[in-house]
Short mmCIF file of C-alpha atoms in Angstrom, two decimals:
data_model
loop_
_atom_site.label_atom_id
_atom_site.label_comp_id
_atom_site.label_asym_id
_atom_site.label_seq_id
_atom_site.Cartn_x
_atom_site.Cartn_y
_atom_site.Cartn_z
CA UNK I 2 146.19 80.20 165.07
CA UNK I 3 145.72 82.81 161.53
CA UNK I 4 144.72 85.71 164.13
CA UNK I 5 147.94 84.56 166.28
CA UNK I 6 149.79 84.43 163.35
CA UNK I 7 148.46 87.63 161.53
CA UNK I 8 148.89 90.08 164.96
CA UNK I 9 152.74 88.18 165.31
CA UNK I 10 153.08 89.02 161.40
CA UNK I 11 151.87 93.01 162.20
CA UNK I 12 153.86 93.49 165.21
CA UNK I 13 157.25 91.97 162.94
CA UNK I 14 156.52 94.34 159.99
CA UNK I 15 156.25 97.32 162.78
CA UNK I 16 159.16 96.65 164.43
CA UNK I 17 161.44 96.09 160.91
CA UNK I 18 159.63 99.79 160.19
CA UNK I 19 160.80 101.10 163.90
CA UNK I 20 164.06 99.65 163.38
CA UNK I 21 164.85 101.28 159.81
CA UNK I 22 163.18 104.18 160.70
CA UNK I 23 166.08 104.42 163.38
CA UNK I 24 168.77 103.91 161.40
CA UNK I 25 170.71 107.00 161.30
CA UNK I 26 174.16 107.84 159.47
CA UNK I 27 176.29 110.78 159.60
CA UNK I 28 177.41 112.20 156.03
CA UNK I 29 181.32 113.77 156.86
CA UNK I 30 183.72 114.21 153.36
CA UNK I 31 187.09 112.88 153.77
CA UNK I 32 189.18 111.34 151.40
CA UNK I 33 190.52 107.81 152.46
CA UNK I 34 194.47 107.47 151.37
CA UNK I 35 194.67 106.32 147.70
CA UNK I 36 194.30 107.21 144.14
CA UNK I 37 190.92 108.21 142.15
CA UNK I 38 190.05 108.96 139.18
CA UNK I 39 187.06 111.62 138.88
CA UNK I 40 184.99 112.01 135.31
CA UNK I 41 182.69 115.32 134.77
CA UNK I 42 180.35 115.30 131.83
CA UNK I 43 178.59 118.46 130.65
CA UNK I 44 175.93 119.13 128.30
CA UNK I 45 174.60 122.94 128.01
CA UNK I 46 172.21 124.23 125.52
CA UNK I 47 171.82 127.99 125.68
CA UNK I 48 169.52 130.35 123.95
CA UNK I 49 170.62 134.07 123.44
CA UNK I 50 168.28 136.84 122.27
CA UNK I 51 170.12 139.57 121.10
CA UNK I 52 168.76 143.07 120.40
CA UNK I 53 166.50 143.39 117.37
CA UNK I 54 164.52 139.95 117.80
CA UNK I 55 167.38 137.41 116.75
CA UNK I 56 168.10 134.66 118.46
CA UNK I 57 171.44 132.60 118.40
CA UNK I 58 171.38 129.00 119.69
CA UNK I 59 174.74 127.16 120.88
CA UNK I 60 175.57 123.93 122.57
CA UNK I 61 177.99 122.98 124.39
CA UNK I 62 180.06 119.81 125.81
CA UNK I 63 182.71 119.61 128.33
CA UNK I 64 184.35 116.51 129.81
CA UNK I 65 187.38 116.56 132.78
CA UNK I 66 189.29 114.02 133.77
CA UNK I 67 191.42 114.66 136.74
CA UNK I 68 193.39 111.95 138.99
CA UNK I 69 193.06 112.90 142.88
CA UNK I 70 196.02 111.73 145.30
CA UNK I 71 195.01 111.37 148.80
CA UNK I 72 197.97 111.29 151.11
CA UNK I 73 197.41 109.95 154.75
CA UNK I 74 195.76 111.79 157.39
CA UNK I 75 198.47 113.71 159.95
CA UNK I 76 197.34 116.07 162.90
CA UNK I 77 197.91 119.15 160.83
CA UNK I 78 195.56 118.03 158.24
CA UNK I 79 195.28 115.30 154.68
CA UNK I 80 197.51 116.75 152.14
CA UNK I 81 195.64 115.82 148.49
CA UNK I 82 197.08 116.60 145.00
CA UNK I 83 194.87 116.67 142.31
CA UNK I 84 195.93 116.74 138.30
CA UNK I 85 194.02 117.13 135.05
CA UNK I 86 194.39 114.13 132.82
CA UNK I 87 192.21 114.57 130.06
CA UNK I 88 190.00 117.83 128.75
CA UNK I 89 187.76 117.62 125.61
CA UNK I 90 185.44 120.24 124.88
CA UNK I 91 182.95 121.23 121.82
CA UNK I 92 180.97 124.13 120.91
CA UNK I 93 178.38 124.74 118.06
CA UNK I 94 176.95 128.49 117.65
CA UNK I 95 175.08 128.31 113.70
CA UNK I 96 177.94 127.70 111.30
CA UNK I 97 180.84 127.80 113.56
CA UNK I 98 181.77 124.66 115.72
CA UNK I 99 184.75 124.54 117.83
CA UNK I 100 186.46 121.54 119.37
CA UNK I 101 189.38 120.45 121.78
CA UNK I 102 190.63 117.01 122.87
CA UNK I 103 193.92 116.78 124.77
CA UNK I 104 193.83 113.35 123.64
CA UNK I 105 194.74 114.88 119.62
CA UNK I 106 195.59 118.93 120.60
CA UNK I 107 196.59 119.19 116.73
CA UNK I 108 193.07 119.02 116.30
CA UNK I 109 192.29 121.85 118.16
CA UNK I 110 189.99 124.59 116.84
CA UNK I 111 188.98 126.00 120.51
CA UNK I 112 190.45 129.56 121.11
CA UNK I 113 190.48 128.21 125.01
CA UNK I 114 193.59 125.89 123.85
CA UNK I 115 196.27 127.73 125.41
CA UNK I 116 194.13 127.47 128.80
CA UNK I 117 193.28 124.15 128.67
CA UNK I 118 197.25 123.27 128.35
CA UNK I 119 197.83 124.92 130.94
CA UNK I 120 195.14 123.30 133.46
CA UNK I 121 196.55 119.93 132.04
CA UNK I 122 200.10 121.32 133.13
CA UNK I 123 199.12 122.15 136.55
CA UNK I 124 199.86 120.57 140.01
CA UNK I 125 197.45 121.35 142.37
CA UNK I 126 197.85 120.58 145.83
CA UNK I 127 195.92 121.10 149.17
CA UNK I 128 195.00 120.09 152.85
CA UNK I 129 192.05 118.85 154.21
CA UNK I 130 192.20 119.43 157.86
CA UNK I 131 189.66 117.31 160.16
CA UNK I 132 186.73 119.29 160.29
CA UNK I 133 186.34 119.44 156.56
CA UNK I 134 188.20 122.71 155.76
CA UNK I 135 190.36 123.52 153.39
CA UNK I 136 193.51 125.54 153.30
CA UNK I 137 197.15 125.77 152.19
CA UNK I 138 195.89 125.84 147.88
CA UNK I 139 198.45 126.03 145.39
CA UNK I 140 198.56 125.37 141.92
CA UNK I 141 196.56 127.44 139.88
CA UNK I 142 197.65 130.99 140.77
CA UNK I 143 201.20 130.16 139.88
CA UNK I 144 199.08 128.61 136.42
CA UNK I 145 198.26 131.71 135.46
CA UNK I 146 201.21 133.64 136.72
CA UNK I 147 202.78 131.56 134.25
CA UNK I 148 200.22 132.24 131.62
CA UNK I 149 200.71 136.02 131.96
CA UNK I 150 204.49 135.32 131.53
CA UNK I 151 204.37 133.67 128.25
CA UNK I 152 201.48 136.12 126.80
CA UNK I 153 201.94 139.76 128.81
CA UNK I 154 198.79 141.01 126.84
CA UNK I 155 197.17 138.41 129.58
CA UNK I 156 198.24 140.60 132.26
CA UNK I 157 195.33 142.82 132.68
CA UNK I 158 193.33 139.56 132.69
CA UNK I 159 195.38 137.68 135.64
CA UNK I 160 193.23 139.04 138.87
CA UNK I 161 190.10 138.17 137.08
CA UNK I 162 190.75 134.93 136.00
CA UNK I 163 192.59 134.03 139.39
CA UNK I 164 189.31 135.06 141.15
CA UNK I 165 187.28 133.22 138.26
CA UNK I 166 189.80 129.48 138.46
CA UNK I 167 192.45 130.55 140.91
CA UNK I 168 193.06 128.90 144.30
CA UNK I 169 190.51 130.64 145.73
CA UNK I 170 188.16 129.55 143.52
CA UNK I 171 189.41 125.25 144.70
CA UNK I 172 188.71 126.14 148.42
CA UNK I 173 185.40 127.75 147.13
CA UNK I 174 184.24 124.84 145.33
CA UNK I 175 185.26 121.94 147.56
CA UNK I 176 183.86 124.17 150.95
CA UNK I 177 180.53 124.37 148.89
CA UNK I 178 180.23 120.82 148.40
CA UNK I 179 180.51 120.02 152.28
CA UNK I 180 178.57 122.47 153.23
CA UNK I 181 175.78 120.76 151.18
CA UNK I 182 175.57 117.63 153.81
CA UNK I 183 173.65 117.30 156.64
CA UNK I 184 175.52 118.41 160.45
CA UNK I 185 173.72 116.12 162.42
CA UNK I 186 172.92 112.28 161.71
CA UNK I 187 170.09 111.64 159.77
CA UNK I 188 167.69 108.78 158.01
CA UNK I 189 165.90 107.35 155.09
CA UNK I 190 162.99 109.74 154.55
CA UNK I 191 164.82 112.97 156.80
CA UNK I 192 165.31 116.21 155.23
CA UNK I 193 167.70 119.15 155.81
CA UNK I 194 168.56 122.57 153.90
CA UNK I 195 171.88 124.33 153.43
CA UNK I 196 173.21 127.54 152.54
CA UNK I 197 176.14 128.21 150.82
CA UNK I 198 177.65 131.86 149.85
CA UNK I 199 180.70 132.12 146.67
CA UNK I 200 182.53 134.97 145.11
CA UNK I 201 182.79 134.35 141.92
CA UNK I 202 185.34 136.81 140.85
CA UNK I 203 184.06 138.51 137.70
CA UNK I 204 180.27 136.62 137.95
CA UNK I 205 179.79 138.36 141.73
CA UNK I 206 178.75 136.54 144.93
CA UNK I 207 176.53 133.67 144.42
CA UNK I 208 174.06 133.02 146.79
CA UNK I 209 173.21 128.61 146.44
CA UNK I 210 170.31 127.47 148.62
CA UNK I 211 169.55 123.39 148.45
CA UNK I 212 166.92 121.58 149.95
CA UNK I 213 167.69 117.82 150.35
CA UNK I 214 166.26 114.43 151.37
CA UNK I 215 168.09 111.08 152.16
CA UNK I 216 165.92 108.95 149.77
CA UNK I 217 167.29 105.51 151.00
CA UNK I 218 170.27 103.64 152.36
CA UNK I 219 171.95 100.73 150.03
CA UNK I 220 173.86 97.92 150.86
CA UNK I 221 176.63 97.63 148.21
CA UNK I 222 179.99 95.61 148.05
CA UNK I 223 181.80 98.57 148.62
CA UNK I 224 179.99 99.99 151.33
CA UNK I 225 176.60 101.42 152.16
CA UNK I 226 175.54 104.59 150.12
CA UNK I 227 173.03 107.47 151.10
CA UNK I 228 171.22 108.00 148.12
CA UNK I 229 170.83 111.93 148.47
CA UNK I 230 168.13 114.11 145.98
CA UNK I 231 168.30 117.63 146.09
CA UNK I 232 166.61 120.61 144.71
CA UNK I 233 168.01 124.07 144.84
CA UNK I 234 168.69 127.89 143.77
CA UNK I 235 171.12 129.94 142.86
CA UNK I 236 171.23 133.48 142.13
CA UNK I 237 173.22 136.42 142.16
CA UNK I 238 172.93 139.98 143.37
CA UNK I 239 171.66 142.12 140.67
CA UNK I 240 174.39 144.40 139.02
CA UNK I 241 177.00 143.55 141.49
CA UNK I 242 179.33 141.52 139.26
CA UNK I 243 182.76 142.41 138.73
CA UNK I 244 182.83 143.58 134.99
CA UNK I 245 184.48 141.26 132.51
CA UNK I 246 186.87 142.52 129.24
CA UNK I 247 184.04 143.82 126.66
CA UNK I 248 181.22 142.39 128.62
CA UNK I 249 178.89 142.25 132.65
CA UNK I 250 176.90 140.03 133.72
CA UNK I 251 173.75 142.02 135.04
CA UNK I 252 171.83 138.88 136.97
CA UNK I 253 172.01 135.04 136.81
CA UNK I 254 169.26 132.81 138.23
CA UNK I 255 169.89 129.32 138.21
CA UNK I 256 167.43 126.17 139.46
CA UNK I 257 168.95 122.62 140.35
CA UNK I 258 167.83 118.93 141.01
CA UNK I 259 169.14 115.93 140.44
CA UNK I 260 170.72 113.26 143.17
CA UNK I 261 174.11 112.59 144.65
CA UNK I 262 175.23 108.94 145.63
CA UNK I 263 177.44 109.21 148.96
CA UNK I 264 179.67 106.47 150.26
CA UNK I 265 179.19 106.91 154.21
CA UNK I 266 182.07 104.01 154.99
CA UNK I 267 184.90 105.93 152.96
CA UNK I 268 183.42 109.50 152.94
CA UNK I 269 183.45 110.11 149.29
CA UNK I 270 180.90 111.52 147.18
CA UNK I 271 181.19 108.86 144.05
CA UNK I 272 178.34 109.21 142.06
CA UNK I 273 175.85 113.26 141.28
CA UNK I 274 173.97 114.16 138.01
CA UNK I 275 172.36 117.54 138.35
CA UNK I 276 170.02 119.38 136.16
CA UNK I 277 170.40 122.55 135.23
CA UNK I 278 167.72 125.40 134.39
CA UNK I 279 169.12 129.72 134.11
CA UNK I 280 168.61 132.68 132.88
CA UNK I 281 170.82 134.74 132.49
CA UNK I 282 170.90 138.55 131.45
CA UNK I 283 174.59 140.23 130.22
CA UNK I 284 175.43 143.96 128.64
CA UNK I 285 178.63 143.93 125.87
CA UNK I 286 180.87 146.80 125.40
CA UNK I 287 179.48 149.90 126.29
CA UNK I 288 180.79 153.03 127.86
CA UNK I 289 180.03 155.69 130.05
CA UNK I 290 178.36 157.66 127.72
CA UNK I 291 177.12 155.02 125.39
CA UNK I 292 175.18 152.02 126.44
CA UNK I 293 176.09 148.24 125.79
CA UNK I 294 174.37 145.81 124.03
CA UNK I 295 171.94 143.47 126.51
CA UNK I 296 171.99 139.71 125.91
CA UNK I 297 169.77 137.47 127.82
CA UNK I 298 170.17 134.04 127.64
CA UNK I 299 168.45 130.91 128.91
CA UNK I 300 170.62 127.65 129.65
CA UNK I 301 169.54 124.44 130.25
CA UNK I 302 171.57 121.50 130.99
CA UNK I 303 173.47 118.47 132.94
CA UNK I 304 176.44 117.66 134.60
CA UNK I 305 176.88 114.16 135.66
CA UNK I 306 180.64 113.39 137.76
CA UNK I 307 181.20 110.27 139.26
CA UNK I 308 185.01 109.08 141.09
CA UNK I 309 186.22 105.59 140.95
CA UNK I 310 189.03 104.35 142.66
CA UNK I 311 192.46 103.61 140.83
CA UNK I 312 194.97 105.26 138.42
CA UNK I 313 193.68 107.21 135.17
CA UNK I 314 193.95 104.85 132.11
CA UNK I 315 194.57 106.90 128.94
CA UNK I 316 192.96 106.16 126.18
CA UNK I 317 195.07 103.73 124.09
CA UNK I 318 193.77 101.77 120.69
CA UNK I 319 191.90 105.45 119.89
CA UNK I 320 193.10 108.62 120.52
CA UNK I 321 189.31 110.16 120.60
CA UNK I 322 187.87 107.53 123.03
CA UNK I 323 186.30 107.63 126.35
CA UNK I 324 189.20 107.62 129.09
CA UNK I 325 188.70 104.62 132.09
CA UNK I 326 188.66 104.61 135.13
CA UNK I 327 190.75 102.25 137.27
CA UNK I 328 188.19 100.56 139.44
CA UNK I 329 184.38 100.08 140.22
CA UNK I 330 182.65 102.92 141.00
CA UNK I 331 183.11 102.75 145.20
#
């Protein structure tokens, strides 16, 4: 009877490990119709050495808030309008330390102000079409065309920074991030690679390699998620950048990891912290007759984003506190 019971025992715990082992999903991005709410936290501590042995340390935080309005899905594609809600940002370089907080702008001490109105002012709009594309971006070109109108000494600026957070730079970003999931079904335990190419206006073409593993499969109340860890590169070609006002970036190397929490019922990406190791090697000013001063710099840092479903809640009792979400994280 214990032998009869022991081989029924083995032969159950082989078939529950056939049966998971089978269980395959496919990972497509597509934004059910509603509202979200999507938080990005960054942290960055960089290191410069500067010419004649000094070093200059600085850190940085970011946070974006942005509410995401998924229309329904027609034949000609999803039309989705995003807007920034909330923008605070810090910097601390020795004695100087520079803030902004949309929540209290008469507090502002960051010279990036007038840009971070402006992204706050912005109506972004595009279309998802079916097989994950996007097209049809508008939004942030007209931003800056706007920019350039209120400031003309911004005017020699405009191509760069459209190429550096124009539309071109949206369809970039959100064609990146589907590019990073698997094209064919795949498991707990299964691993796949992706490529990815970006111009990056005034940084150059990026080149962002990522090798990645479906860790597990969970069971939540809002649907199952594919726990996703990744580990990746990115660099750019050497000298190729597109030089900046004063400055060029010469070569940036950057390593990745961290993990990504997809919801494979709605086809949203809810949940990714990533880790952040670079170097990164810059000349400022300079001529043709008189060489620049080289900077290299080593960054290391996190960005964590998570989306929840619902309306953004502004902060109310506190003008400096954390915005909410509307909802569970889904």
């Amino acid at each position: 009877m214990f032998r009869t019971s022991l081989v029924l025992m083995v032969a159950l715990s082989l078939a529950a490990g056939m049966a998971g082992a089978q269980e395959k999903v496919t990972l497509a991005s597509k934004f059910p119709p509603g509202v979200y709410t999507t938080t990005m936290n960054q942290q960055m501590n960089v290191q410069m050495a500067m010419p004649g042995g000094q070093q200059m340390d600085q850190k940085q935080t970011m946070m974006m808030v942005s509410q995401i309005t998924a229309g329904p899905v027609e034949p000609t594609g999803q039309k989705i309008e995003m807007a920034f809600k909330r923008i605070k940002q810090s910097m601390l370089m020795g004695p100087m330390n520079m803030g902004y907080d949309s929540a209290d702008p008469n507090q502002s001490s960051s010279p990036l102000a007038p840009i971070f109105k402006a992204l706050l002012d912005a109506k972004i709009s595009f279309t998802m079409t079916a097989d994950g594309n996007v097209k049809d971006v508008t939004g942030l070109d007209s931003m800056i065309d706007d920019m350039v109108k209120q400031n003309p000494a911004l005017a020699s600026m405009a191509k760069t920074m459209k190429s550096q957070m124009g539309d071109n730079m949206v369809r970039q970003m959100i064609g990146a991030g589907n590019q990073m999931l698997p094209d064919k079904p795949v498991g707990p335990g299964d691993t796949w690679t992706t490529k990815a190419t970006q111009n990056l206006g005034m940084l150059g073409e990026m080149t962002i390699s990522n090798d990645c593993k479906l860790a597990a499969l969970q069971k939540t109340p809002k649907g199952r998620i594919a726990v996703i860890e990744f580990k990746g590169k990115a660099t750019t070609a050497e000298g190729k950048a597109a030089p900046m006002p004063g400055a060029k970036l010469e070569k940036l190397d950057m390593d990745m990891s961290g993990t990504s929490r997809f919801n494979t019922d709605t086809g949203m990406l809810v949940q990714n912290t990533t880790n952040i190791k670079a170097k990164m090697s810059m000349t400022i000013g300079g001529s043709d007759d008189q060489p620049g001063m080289g900077i290299d710099m080593v960054m290391e840092g996190k960005v964590d984003q998570s989306t929840t479903e619902g309306k953004y809640e502004a902060p109310a009792a506190e003008k400096k506190a954390a915005p909410k979400s509307g909802g569970d994280v889904f």
